[in-house]
Amino acid sequence: MYDAILEGGRRELPWLLVDDSVLSPATAVARRPWSNHTHILCKIGMTTNRSVSARLQQWQHACKHPVVNLTPETVEPLLSTQRNRETTLSRLLSKLTISRSKTPTCRRELNVPSYKDGGFWVAARGSLSLPMVENAIHRHLWARLGQGLVYCYGCDSDGPKRHKEWFRLPISELPRLFRTVDSFCRGVSDS
């Protein structure tokens, strides 16, 4: 999905099915292949491994599909693809200038203090355990974005497994997602 968005192709992911009929039973098709370039699916999960990449490898092995760690560094190219796709009047008019100079792109640094080494870290001294923090993040995101409507055939040979810890959100919302996860990990969330 990450590569498909960056490449700009209309690649579908046949192994990944989305069920919009749960949200809109009258109009949506149940279990259609994922194909969307303005939204992304994010999995929020925890690990007690010292290495986030080791946990990602475990997920990849279980689901039998590639997993990309979304970090502040890997999200910037996704945000750039969304900015490049904008078709606002101001963007169209900006192409009419006679100046050859390019407007510099502004990269906003995310302030996410709990992020390091590829993941968000929960302080061991906090009152909440790691599973409790993960559960609180999931509940907050379910309230805001809805539960994951993702069916994966890679995880279970007997049929599709419905992943609840995946969230579909606009790519432009990824910085907000990072700030939300960071606030829970630092124990400063209102939720």
GROMACS .gro file of C-alpha atoms in nm:
model
  191
    1MET     CA    1   0.000   0.000   0.000
    2TYR     CA    2   0.279   0.241   0.096
    3ASP     CA    3   0.464   0.173  -0.230
    4ALA     CA    4   0.145   0.196  -0.436
    5ILE     CA    5   0.068   0.539  -0.292
    6LEU     CA    6   0.421   0.667  -0.350
    7GLU     CA    7   0.432   0.530  -0.706
    8GLY     CA    8   0.092   0.678  -0.783
    9GLY     CA    9  -0.029   0.361  -0.953
   10ARG     CA   10  -0.379   0.227  -0.917
   11ARG     CA   11  -0.250  -0.099  -0.778
   12GLU     CA   12  -0.509  -0.299  -0.589
   13LEU     CA   13  -0.415  -0.525  -0.302
   14PRO     CA   14  -0.620  -0.840  -0.367
   15TRP     CA   15  -0.525  -1.000  -0.035
   16LEU     CA   16  -0.661  -0.704   0.161
   17LEU     CA   17  -1.038  -0.671   0.171
   18VAL     CA   18  -1.234  -0.378   0.312
   19ASP     CA   19  -1.595  -0.410   0.422
   20ASP     CA   20  -1.772  -0.074   0.393
   21SER     CA   21  -2.113  -0.242   0.423
   22VAL     CA   22  -2.078  -0.233   0.801
   23LEU     CA   23  -2.077   0.149   0.785
   24SER     CA   24  -2.326   0.190   0.502
   25PRO     CA   25  -2.524  -0.133   0.448
   26ALA     CA   26  -2.752   0.002   0.175
   27THR     CA   27  -2.489   0.143  -0.059
   28ALA     CA   28  -2.156  -0.026   0.005
   29VAL     CA   29  -2.011  -0.342  -0.142
   30ALA     CA   30  -1.907  -0.598   0.117
   31ARG     CA   31  -1.548  -0.716   0.111
   32ARG     CA   32  -1.400  -0.533  -0.184
   33PRO     CA   33  -1.025  -0.515  -0.254
   34TRP     CA   34  -0.849  -0.213  -0.106
   35SER     CA   35  -0.780   0.059  -0.361
   36ASN     CA   36  -0.746   0.410  -0.226
   37HIS     CA   37  -0.486   0.683  -0.268
   38THR     CA   38  -0.612   0.940  -0.019
   39HIS     CA   39  -0.641   0.707   0.281
   40ILE     CA   40  -0.406   0.460   0.440
   41LEU     CA   41  -0.445   0.169   0.677
   42CYS     CA   42  -0.240   0.192   0.994
   43LYS     CA   43  -0.188  -0.084   1.246
   44ILE     CA   44  -0.132   0.030   1.601
   45GLY     CA   45   0.037  -0.242   1.801
   46MET     CA   46   0.268  -0.296   2.091
   47THR     CA   47   0.580  -0.496   2.142
   48THR     CA   48   0.792  -0.592   2.437
   49ASN     CA   49   1.079  -0.670   2.198
   50ARG     CA   50   1.376  -0.438   2.220
   51SER     CA   51   1.358  -0.396   1.844
   52VAL     CA   52   1.051  -0.261   1.665
   53SER     CA   53   1.181  -0.413   1.342
   54ALA     CA   54   1.178  -0.760   1.502
   55ARG     CA   55   0.807  -0.717   1.584
   56LEU     CA   56   0.737  -0.592   1.233
   57GLN     CA   57   0.902  -0.907   1.097
   58GLN     CA   58   0.672  -1.117   1.318
   59TRP     CA   59   0.364  -0.937   1.182
   60GLN     CA   60   0.492  -0.975   0.828
   61HIS     CA   61   0.547  -1.348   0.881
   62ALA     CA   62   0.202  -1.396   1.037
   63CYS     CA   63   0.012  -1.198   0.772
   64LYS     CA   64   0.235  -1.309   0.484
   65HIS     CA   65   0.233  -0.956   0.343
   66PRO     CA   66   0.478  -0.666   0.355
   67VAL     CA   67   0.450  -0.425   0.646
   68VAL     CA   68   0.598  -0.075   0.642
   69ASN     CA   69   0.682   0.099   0.967
   70LEU     CA   70   0.516   0.440   0.948
   71THR     CA   71   0.752   0.683   1.116
   72PRO     CA   72   0.786   1.061   1.096
   73GLU     CA   73   1.053   0.998   0.830
   74THR     CA   74   0.849   0.757   0.615
   75VAL     CA   75   0.531   0.964   0.642
   76GLU     CA   76   0.683   1.277   0.485
   77PRO     CA   77   0.692   1.123   0.132
   78LEU     CA   78   0.326   1.017   0.172
   79LEU     CA   79   0.227   1.368   0.276
   80SER     CA   80   0.417   1.504  -0.023
   81THR     CA   81   0.222   1.280  -0.263
   82GLN     CA   82  -0.101   1.419  -0.120
   83ARG     CA   83   0.017   1.779  -0.155
   84ASN     CA   84   0.121   1.706  -0.515
   85ARG     CA   85  -0.225   1.571  -0.597
   86GLU     CA   86  -0.405   1.882  -0.481
   87THR     CA   87  -0.603   2.044  -0.760
   88THR     CA   88  -0.700   2.365  -0.586
   89LEU     CA   89  -0.740   2.685  -0.780
   90SER     CA   90  -0.434   2.835  -0.611
   91ARG     CA   91  -0.220   2.540  -0.722
   92LEU     CA   92  -0.345   2.571  -1.079
   93LEU     CA   93  -0.288   2.947  -1.080
   94SER     CA   94   0.061   2.908  -0.936
   95LYS     CA   95   0.160   2.724  -1.254
   96LEU     CA   96   0.086   3.039  -1.453
   97THR     CA   97   0.368   3.242  -1.300
   98ILE     CA   98   0.655   3.358  -1.520
   99SER     CA   99   0.910   3.304  -1.246
  100ARG     CA  100   1.132   2.999  -1.277
  101SER     CA  101   1.196   2.976  -0.906
  102LYS     CA  102   1.031   2.693  -0.720
  103THR     CA  103   0.854   2.752  -0.394
  104PRO     CA  104   1.045   2.560  -0.129
  105THR     CA  105   0.851   2.283   0.035
  106CYS     CA  106   0.802   2.333   0.405
  107ARG     CA  107   0.861   2.024   0.617
  108ARG     CA  108   0.703   2.054   0.953
  109GLU     CA  109   0.884   1.858   1.218
  110LEU     CA  110   0.656   1.651   1.435
  111ASN     CA  111   0.698   1.701   1.806
  112VAL     CA  112   0.659   1.343   1.930
  113PRO     CA  113   0.895   1.302   2.228
  114SER     CA  114   0.807   0.936   2.293
  115TYR     CA  115   0.922   0.835   1.942
  116LYS     CA  116   1.269   0.685   1.905
  117ASP     CA  117   1.433   0.396   1.723
  118GLY     CA  118   1.135   0.332   1.497
  119GLY     CA  119   0.859   0.327   1.758
  120PHE     CA  120   0.676   0.506   2.036
  121TRP     CA  121   0.796   0.414   2.382
  122VAL     CA  122   0.599   0.399   2.707
  123ALA     CA  123   0.786   0.491   3.022
  124ALA     CA  124   0.820   0.195   3.259
  125ARG     CA  125   0.751   0.420   3.557
  126GLY     CA  126   0.396   0.507   3.446
  127SER     CA  127   0.081   0.388   3.617
  128LEU     CA  128  -0.047   0.214   3.301
  129SER     CA  129   0.101  -0.105   3.161
  130LEU     CA  130   0.194  -0.133   2.794
  131PRO     CA  131  -0.121  -0.337   2.708
  132MET     CA  132  -0.335  -0.079   2.890
  133VAL     CA  133  -0.180   0.206   2.690
  134GLU     CA  134  -0.230   0.015   2.364
  135ASN     CA  135  -0.593  -0.057   2.457
  136ALA     CA  136  -0.655   0.309   2.544
  137ILE     CA  137  -0.512   0.417   2.207
  138HIS     CA  138  -0.733   0.164   2.026
  139ARG     CA  139  -1.048   0.276   2.212
  140HIS     CA  140  -0.972   0.641   2.136
  141LEU     CA  141  -0.911   0.572   1.766
  142TRP     CA  142  -1.218   0.345   1.738
  143ALA     CA  143  -1.429   0.631   1.872
  144ARG     CA  144  -1.273   0.873   1.623
  145LEU     CA  145  -1.222   0.653   1.315
  146GLY     CA  146  -1.430   0.339   1.369
  147GLN     CA  147  -1.305  -0.016   1.409
  148GLY     CA  148  -1.093  -0.179   1.144
  149LEU     CA  149  -1.297  -0.322   0.863
  150VAL     CA  150  -1.004  -0.515   0.722
  151TYR     CA  151  -1.014  -0.881   0.629
  152CYS     CA  152  -0.683  -1.056   0.575
  153TYR     CA  153  -0.651  -1.401   0.421
  154GLY     CA  154  -0.281  -1.422   0.507
  155CYS     CA  155  -0.329  -1.472   0.880
  156ASP     CA  156  -0.570  -1.763   0.877
  157SER     CA  157  -0.579  -2.043   0.621
  158ASP     CA  158  -0.938  -2.126   0.725
  159GLY     CA  159  -1.070  -1.792   0.602
  160PRO     CA  160  -1.027  -1.421   0.647
  161LYS     CA  161  -0.938  -1.280   0.984
  162ARG     CA  162  -1.086  -0.943   1.070
  163HIS     CA  163  -0.820  -0.711   1.207
  164LYS     CA  164  -0.954  -0.470   1.469
  165GLU     CA  165  -0.627  -0.291   1.539
  166TRP     CA  166  -0.607  -0.139   1.191
  167PHE     CA  167  -0.740   0.209   1.128
  168ARG     CA  168  -0.832   0.373   0.799
  169LEU     CA  169  -0.756   0.742   0.794
  170PRO     CA  170  -0.672   1.017   0.548
  171ILE     CA  171  -0.300   1.034   0.478
  172SER     CA  172  -0.312   1.402   0.572
  173GLU     CA  173  -0.413   1.293   0.927
  174LEU     CA  174  -0.096   1.089   0.992
  175PRO     CA  175   0.080   1.370   1.185
  176ARG     CA  176  -0.226   1.398   1.411
  177LEU     CA  177  -0.221   1.020   1.460
  178PHE     CA  178   0.144   1.037   1.566
  179ARG     CA  179   0.069   1.316   1.814
  180THR     CA  180  -0.224   1.115   1.954
  181VAL     CA  181  -0.015   0.800   2.003
  182ASP     CA  182   0.264   1.010   2.154
  183SER     CA  183   0.030   1.172   2.405
  184PHE     CA  184  -0.099   0.833   2.523
  185CYS     CA  185   0.253   0.692   2.549
  186ARG     CA  186   0.362   0.990   2.760
  187GLY     CA  187   0.045   0.967   2.973
  188VAL     CA  188  -0.077   1.316   2.888
  189SER     CA  189  -0.390   1.228   2.688
  190ASP     CA  190  -0.731   1.366   2.779
  191SER     CA  191  -0.896   1.036   2.685
   0.00000   0.00000   0.00000
